[in-house]
C-alpha positions as a printed NumPy array, in Angstrom:
array([[ 93.285,  74.198, 100.809],
       [ 92.538,  77.402,  98.879],
       [ 90.756,  77.573,  95.535],
       [ 89.794,  80.284,  93.07 ],
       [ 86.807,  79.471,  90.857],
       [ 86.182,  81.712,  87.884],
       [ 87.402,  84.807,  89.719],
       [ 86.816,  88.159,  88.099],
       [ 87.229,  91.688,  89.391],
       [ 86.175,  94.971,  87.822],
       [ 87.145,  98.37 ,  89.265],
       [ 85.325, 101.231,  87.6  ],
       [ 85.706, 100.653,  83.868],
       [ 88.808,  98.47 ,  84.256],
       [ 88.651,  94.674,  84.248],
       [ 91.565,  93.7  ,  86.478],
       [ 90.891,  89.976,  86.586],
       [ 88.772,  87.645,  84.472],
       [ 87.825,  83.989,  84.831],
       [ 90.777,  82.833,  86.954],
       [ 90.498,  79.283,  88.251],
       [ 93.358,  77.766,  90.256],
       [ 94.017,  75.624,  93.317],
       [ 96.593,  76.442,  95.971],
       [ 97.746,  73.371,  97.846],
       [ 98.807,  72.915, 101.442],
       [102.454,  71.957, 101.775],
       [103.472,  73.952,  98.703],
       [104.722,  77.376,  97.658],
       [102.691,  78.735,  94.752],
       [104.179,  81.688,  92.889],
       [102.02 ,  84.257,  91.109],
       [104.086,  85.575,  88.216],
       [103.511,  87.846,  85.247],
       [104.261,  91.387,  84.049],
       [103.25 ,  94.527,  85.91 ],
       [ 99.494,  94.989,  85.697],
       [ 98.854,  91.282,  85.122],
       [ 96.471,  91.029,  88.094],
       [ 98.75 ,  89.262,  90.575],
       [ 98.126,  91.559,  93.549],
       [ 94.422,  91.722,  92.724],
       [ 94.209,  87.936,  92.784],
       [ 96.055,  87.801,  96.103],
       [ 93.694,  90.362,  97.668],
       [ 90.693,  88.362,  96.467],
       [ 92.166,  85.185,  97.947],
       [ 92.651,  87.031, 101.244],
       [ 89.075,  88.312, 101.237],
       [ 90.233,  91.922, 101.237],
       [ 88.181,  92.533,  98.091],
       [ 84.99 ,  90.816,  96.986],
       [ 85.149,  89.321,  93.489],
       [ 82.867,  90.702,  90.805],
       [ 82.359,  87.135,  89.636],
       [ 83.304,  83.694,  90.871],
       [ 84.273,  82.742,  94.401],
       [ 87.135,  81.765,  96.67 ],
       [ 86.925,  78.512,  98.603],
       [ 88.9  ,  77.873, 101.774],
       [ 88.991,  74.208, 102.726],
       [ 85.918,  73.722, 100.557],
       [ 83.922,  76.511, 102.218],
       [ 83.13 ,  79.77 , 100.376],
       [ 85.358,  82.441, 101.882],
       [ 82.418,  84.849, 101.997],
       [ 80.738,  82.579, 104.57 ],
       [ 83.634,  82.604, 107.007],
       [ 83.487,  85.226, 109.774],
       [ 86.164,  87.901, 109.502],
       [ 87.756,  86.798, 112.784],
       [ 88.09 ,  83.236, 111.563],
       [ 89.606,  84.403, 108.279],
       [ 92.18 ,  86.423, 110.206],
       [ 93.274,  83.314, 112.102],
       [ 93.349,  81.077, 109.029],
       [ 95.108,  83.455, 106.633],
       [ 97.989,  85.849, 107.202],
       [ 98.397,  88.532, 104.534],
       [101.617,  90.363, 103.734],
       [100.943,  93.571, 101.746],
       [103.12 ,  94.826,  98.921],
       [103.641,  98.289, 100.399],
       [105.398,  98.48 , 103.74 ],
       [103.636, 101.124, 105.853],
       [105.503, 103.427, 108.221],
       [105.639, 101.906, 111.671],
       [104.729, 103.754, 114.874],
       [107.454, 104.466, 117.457],
       [107.006, 101.02 , 119.004],
       [109.679,  98.399, 119.694],
       [110.146,  95.825, 116.95 ],
       [108.92 ,  92.991, 119.15 ],
       [105.675,  94.832, 119.91 ],
       [105.03 ,  95.438, 116.221],
       [105.583,  91.737, 115.477],
       [103.247,  90.802, 118.323],
       [100.393,  92.66 , 116.596],
       [100.027,  89.53 , 114.498],
       [ 98.521,  87.873, 117.575],
       [ 95.539,  90.263, 117.594],
       [ 93.727,  87.828, 115.309],
       [ 93.647,  85.391, 118.239],
       [ 92.196,  87.908, 120.692],
       [ 95.228,  87.89 , 122.97 ],
       [ 95.959,  90.845, 125.211],
       [ 99.122,  92.841, 124.637],
       [101.129,  91.163, 127.416],
       [100.3  ,  87.62 , 126.297],
       [100.901,  88.479, 122.645],
       [104.284,  90.022, 123.402],
       [105.584,  86.812, 124.96 ],
       [103.873,  84.305, 122.706],
       [106.321,  81.734, 121.289],
       [105.104,  82.47 , 117.75 ],
       [106.381,  86.045, 118.067],
       [109.867,  84.959, 119.096],
       [109.903,  82.359, 116.346],
       [108.865,  84.993, 113.788],
       [111.686,  87.311, 114.885],
       [114.172,  84.434, 114.728],
       [113.019,  83.396, 111.262],
       [113.35 ,  86.914, 109.865],
       [116.67 ,  87.691, 111.544],
       [115.212,  90.476, 113.694],
       [115.737,  89.091, 117.192],
       [118.661,  91.432, 117.82 ],
       [116.421,  94.423, 116.99 ],
       [113.651,  93.422, 119.402],
       [113.878,  96.542, 121.555],
       [114.69 ,  99.008, 118.758],
       [111.981, 101.422, 117.659],
       [110.459, 100.081, 114.461],
       [110.43 , 103.574, 112.956],
       [114.274, 103.536, 112.985],
       [114.632, 100.42 , 110.833],
       [115.994, 100.448, 107.304],
       [113.729,  99.695, 104.34 ],
       [114.788,  96.049, 104.166],
       [114.409,  95.619, 107.916],
       [110.91 ,  97.11 , 107.776],
       [110.001,  94.638, 105.039],
       [111.236,  91.779, 107.21 ],
       [109.286,  93.115, 110.2  ],
       [106.118,  93.156, 108.115],
       [106.785,  89.501, 107.334],
       [107.485,  88.768, 111.009],
       [104.12 ,  90.269, 111.972],
       [102.409,  88.002, 109.425],
       [104.358,  84.961, 110.61 ],
       [103.356,  85.672, 114.223],
       [ 99.744,  84.925, 113.287],
       [100.883,  81.295, 112.914],
       [ 98.195,  80.763, 110.28 ],
       [ 97.94 ,  77.697, 108.015],
       [ 97.803,  79.989, 104.965],
       [100.262,  82.784, 104.155],
       [ 99.587,  85.189, 101.283],
       [102.612,  87.372, 100.521],
       [102.716,  90.193,  97.966],
       [106.293,  90.706,  96.714],
       [107.981,  89.882, 100.043],
       [111.508,  90.105,  98.564],
       [111.112,  93.277,  96.491],
       [113.019,  95.545,  98.912],
       [115.611,  93.016, 100.034],
       [119.25 ,  92.449,  99.129],
       [120.209,  89.009,  97.711],
       [121.083,  87.458, 101.068],
       [117.871,  88.63 , 102.712],
       [115.798,  87.597,  99.699],
       [117.234,  84.091,  99.869],
       [116.546,  83.966, 103.596],
       [112.902,  84.949, 103.106],
       [112.377,  82.398, 100.332],
       [113.921,  79.73 , 102.562],
       [111.478,  80.754, 105.306],
       [108.568,  80.34 , 102.89 ],
       [109.847,  76.933, 101.83 ],
       [110.137,  75.965, 105.484],
       [106.507,  76.934, 106.096],
       [105.413,  74.785, 103.157],
       [107.456,  71.894, 104.553],
       [105.352,  72.21 , 107.717],
       [102.233,  71.648, 105.615],
       [101.163,  75.258, 105.199],
       [ 99.767,  76.843, 102.066],
       [102.018,  79.649, 100.823],
       [101.039,  81.907,  97.916],
       [103.561,  84.549,  96.889],
       [103.571,  87.29 ,  94.261],
       [107.091,  87.397,  92.878],
       [108.854,  89.132,  89.983],
       [112.238,  87.455,  90.358],
       [112.063,  84.504,  87.958],
       [115.216,  82.935,  89.36 ],
       [113.802,  82.848,  92.893],
       [110.393,  81.781,  91.59 ],
       [111.748,  78.828,  89.662],
       [114.096,  77.798,  92.465],
       [111.724,  77.995,  95.42 ],
       [108.157,  77.581,  94.131],
       [106.423,  74.251,  93.578],
       [103.826,  75.661,  91.195],
       [103.668,  78.843,  89.114],
       [100.463,  80.661,  88.217],
       [101.204,  82.774,  85.159],
       [ 98.975,  85.802,  84.614],
       [ 98.801,  88.388,  81.852],
       [ 96.304,  91.213,  81.42 ],
       [ 94.089,  89.8  ,  84.152],
       [ 93.805,  86.33 ,  82.66 ],
       [ 95.33 ,  82.998,  83.603],
       [ 97.87 ,  81.938,  80.986],
       [ 99.356,  78.834,  82.578],
       [ 99.464,  76.835,  85.782],
       [102.661,  74.81 ,  85.68 ],
       [105.727,  73.556,  87.503],
       [108.932,  75.648,  87.338],
       [110.571,  72.908,  85.241],
       [107.879,  73.398,  82.589],
       [108.348,  77.163,  82.298],
       [110.132,  77.428,  78.956],
       [112.168,  80.207,  77.419],
       [109.556,  80.523,  74.676],
       [106.779,  81.01 ,  77.237],
       [108.762,  83.639,  79.105],
       [109.529,  85.476,  75.854],
       [105.861,  85.566,  74.929],
       [104.86 ,  87.016,  78.313],
       [107.8  ,  89.201,  79.375],
       [109.685,  89.887,  76.124],
       [112.944,  88.619,  77.624],
       [115.164,  85.668,  76.836],
       [116.289,  83.311,  79.584],
       [118.974,  80.808,  80.471],
       [118.506,  77.922,  82.836],
       [121.059,  77.523,  85.622],
       [120.484,  74.189,  87.342],
       [116.806,  74.471,  88.365],
       [116.572,  78.261,  88.087],
       [115.501,  80.347,  85.107],
       [117.548,  83.539,  84.708],
       [116.318,  86.501,  82.609],
       [119.12 ,  87.132,  80.147],
       [118.263,  89.651,  77.449],
       [115.492,  91.687,  75.899],
       [113.518,  90.342,  72.967],
       [111.033,  91.959,  70.623],
       [107.265,  91.452,  71.112],
       [106.129,  88.557,  69.004],
       [109.662,  87.197,  68.514],
       [109.63 ,  83.446,  68.059],
       [112.074,  81.381,  70.105],
       [114.549,  79.185,  68.25 ]])
């Protein structure tokens, strides 16, 4: 559904991404993993069309993203930013309903659209519907940002570290929501640092380092040796999940 072909991005004198080619399938959760500064968020912004690549192109359903009108992009792709902005003194439900702006709905129609209620239900925010969004906790604000993206009801969801500010229960809930979207046939691409959640909930992992694609593999194929070479940590596998376990030295060879 979504494809990166030879993507590169240069900002000033810094090359943030170089020659990245990958496909992101419908009906799957694809995790973008790698150390800080690897280019994960840059890649996600290029996929969303928020930045224009210096080289290469993004294809959406076989069509260059640059050819799609902005309004059509907004209906096809919902983007969840890494940083949660401060919300205005609006009720939670109204903030979530802003996701319907991509469809040109007026405020009254958007507020009562079934996708808005479903988004609040999925993120556990229904009980806060009338509360001012500015009074939410950090984790609740993160979930509201996700609810606003879910309210778009787009076939593609691009999420930048959606579980970073959440406690374990909320993080599991959000990953289950993403898996549920994939089960509906949607394309979900998520930047994630938590290797345990990534290996448990993602179908495919795109491993980046220093702006370059290192691997595109299934979670089962992510080995301890590969993780050591990228992150300088050892791991242990618990059922299907890979758990960071200890620090290792750069260049250390796995047993």
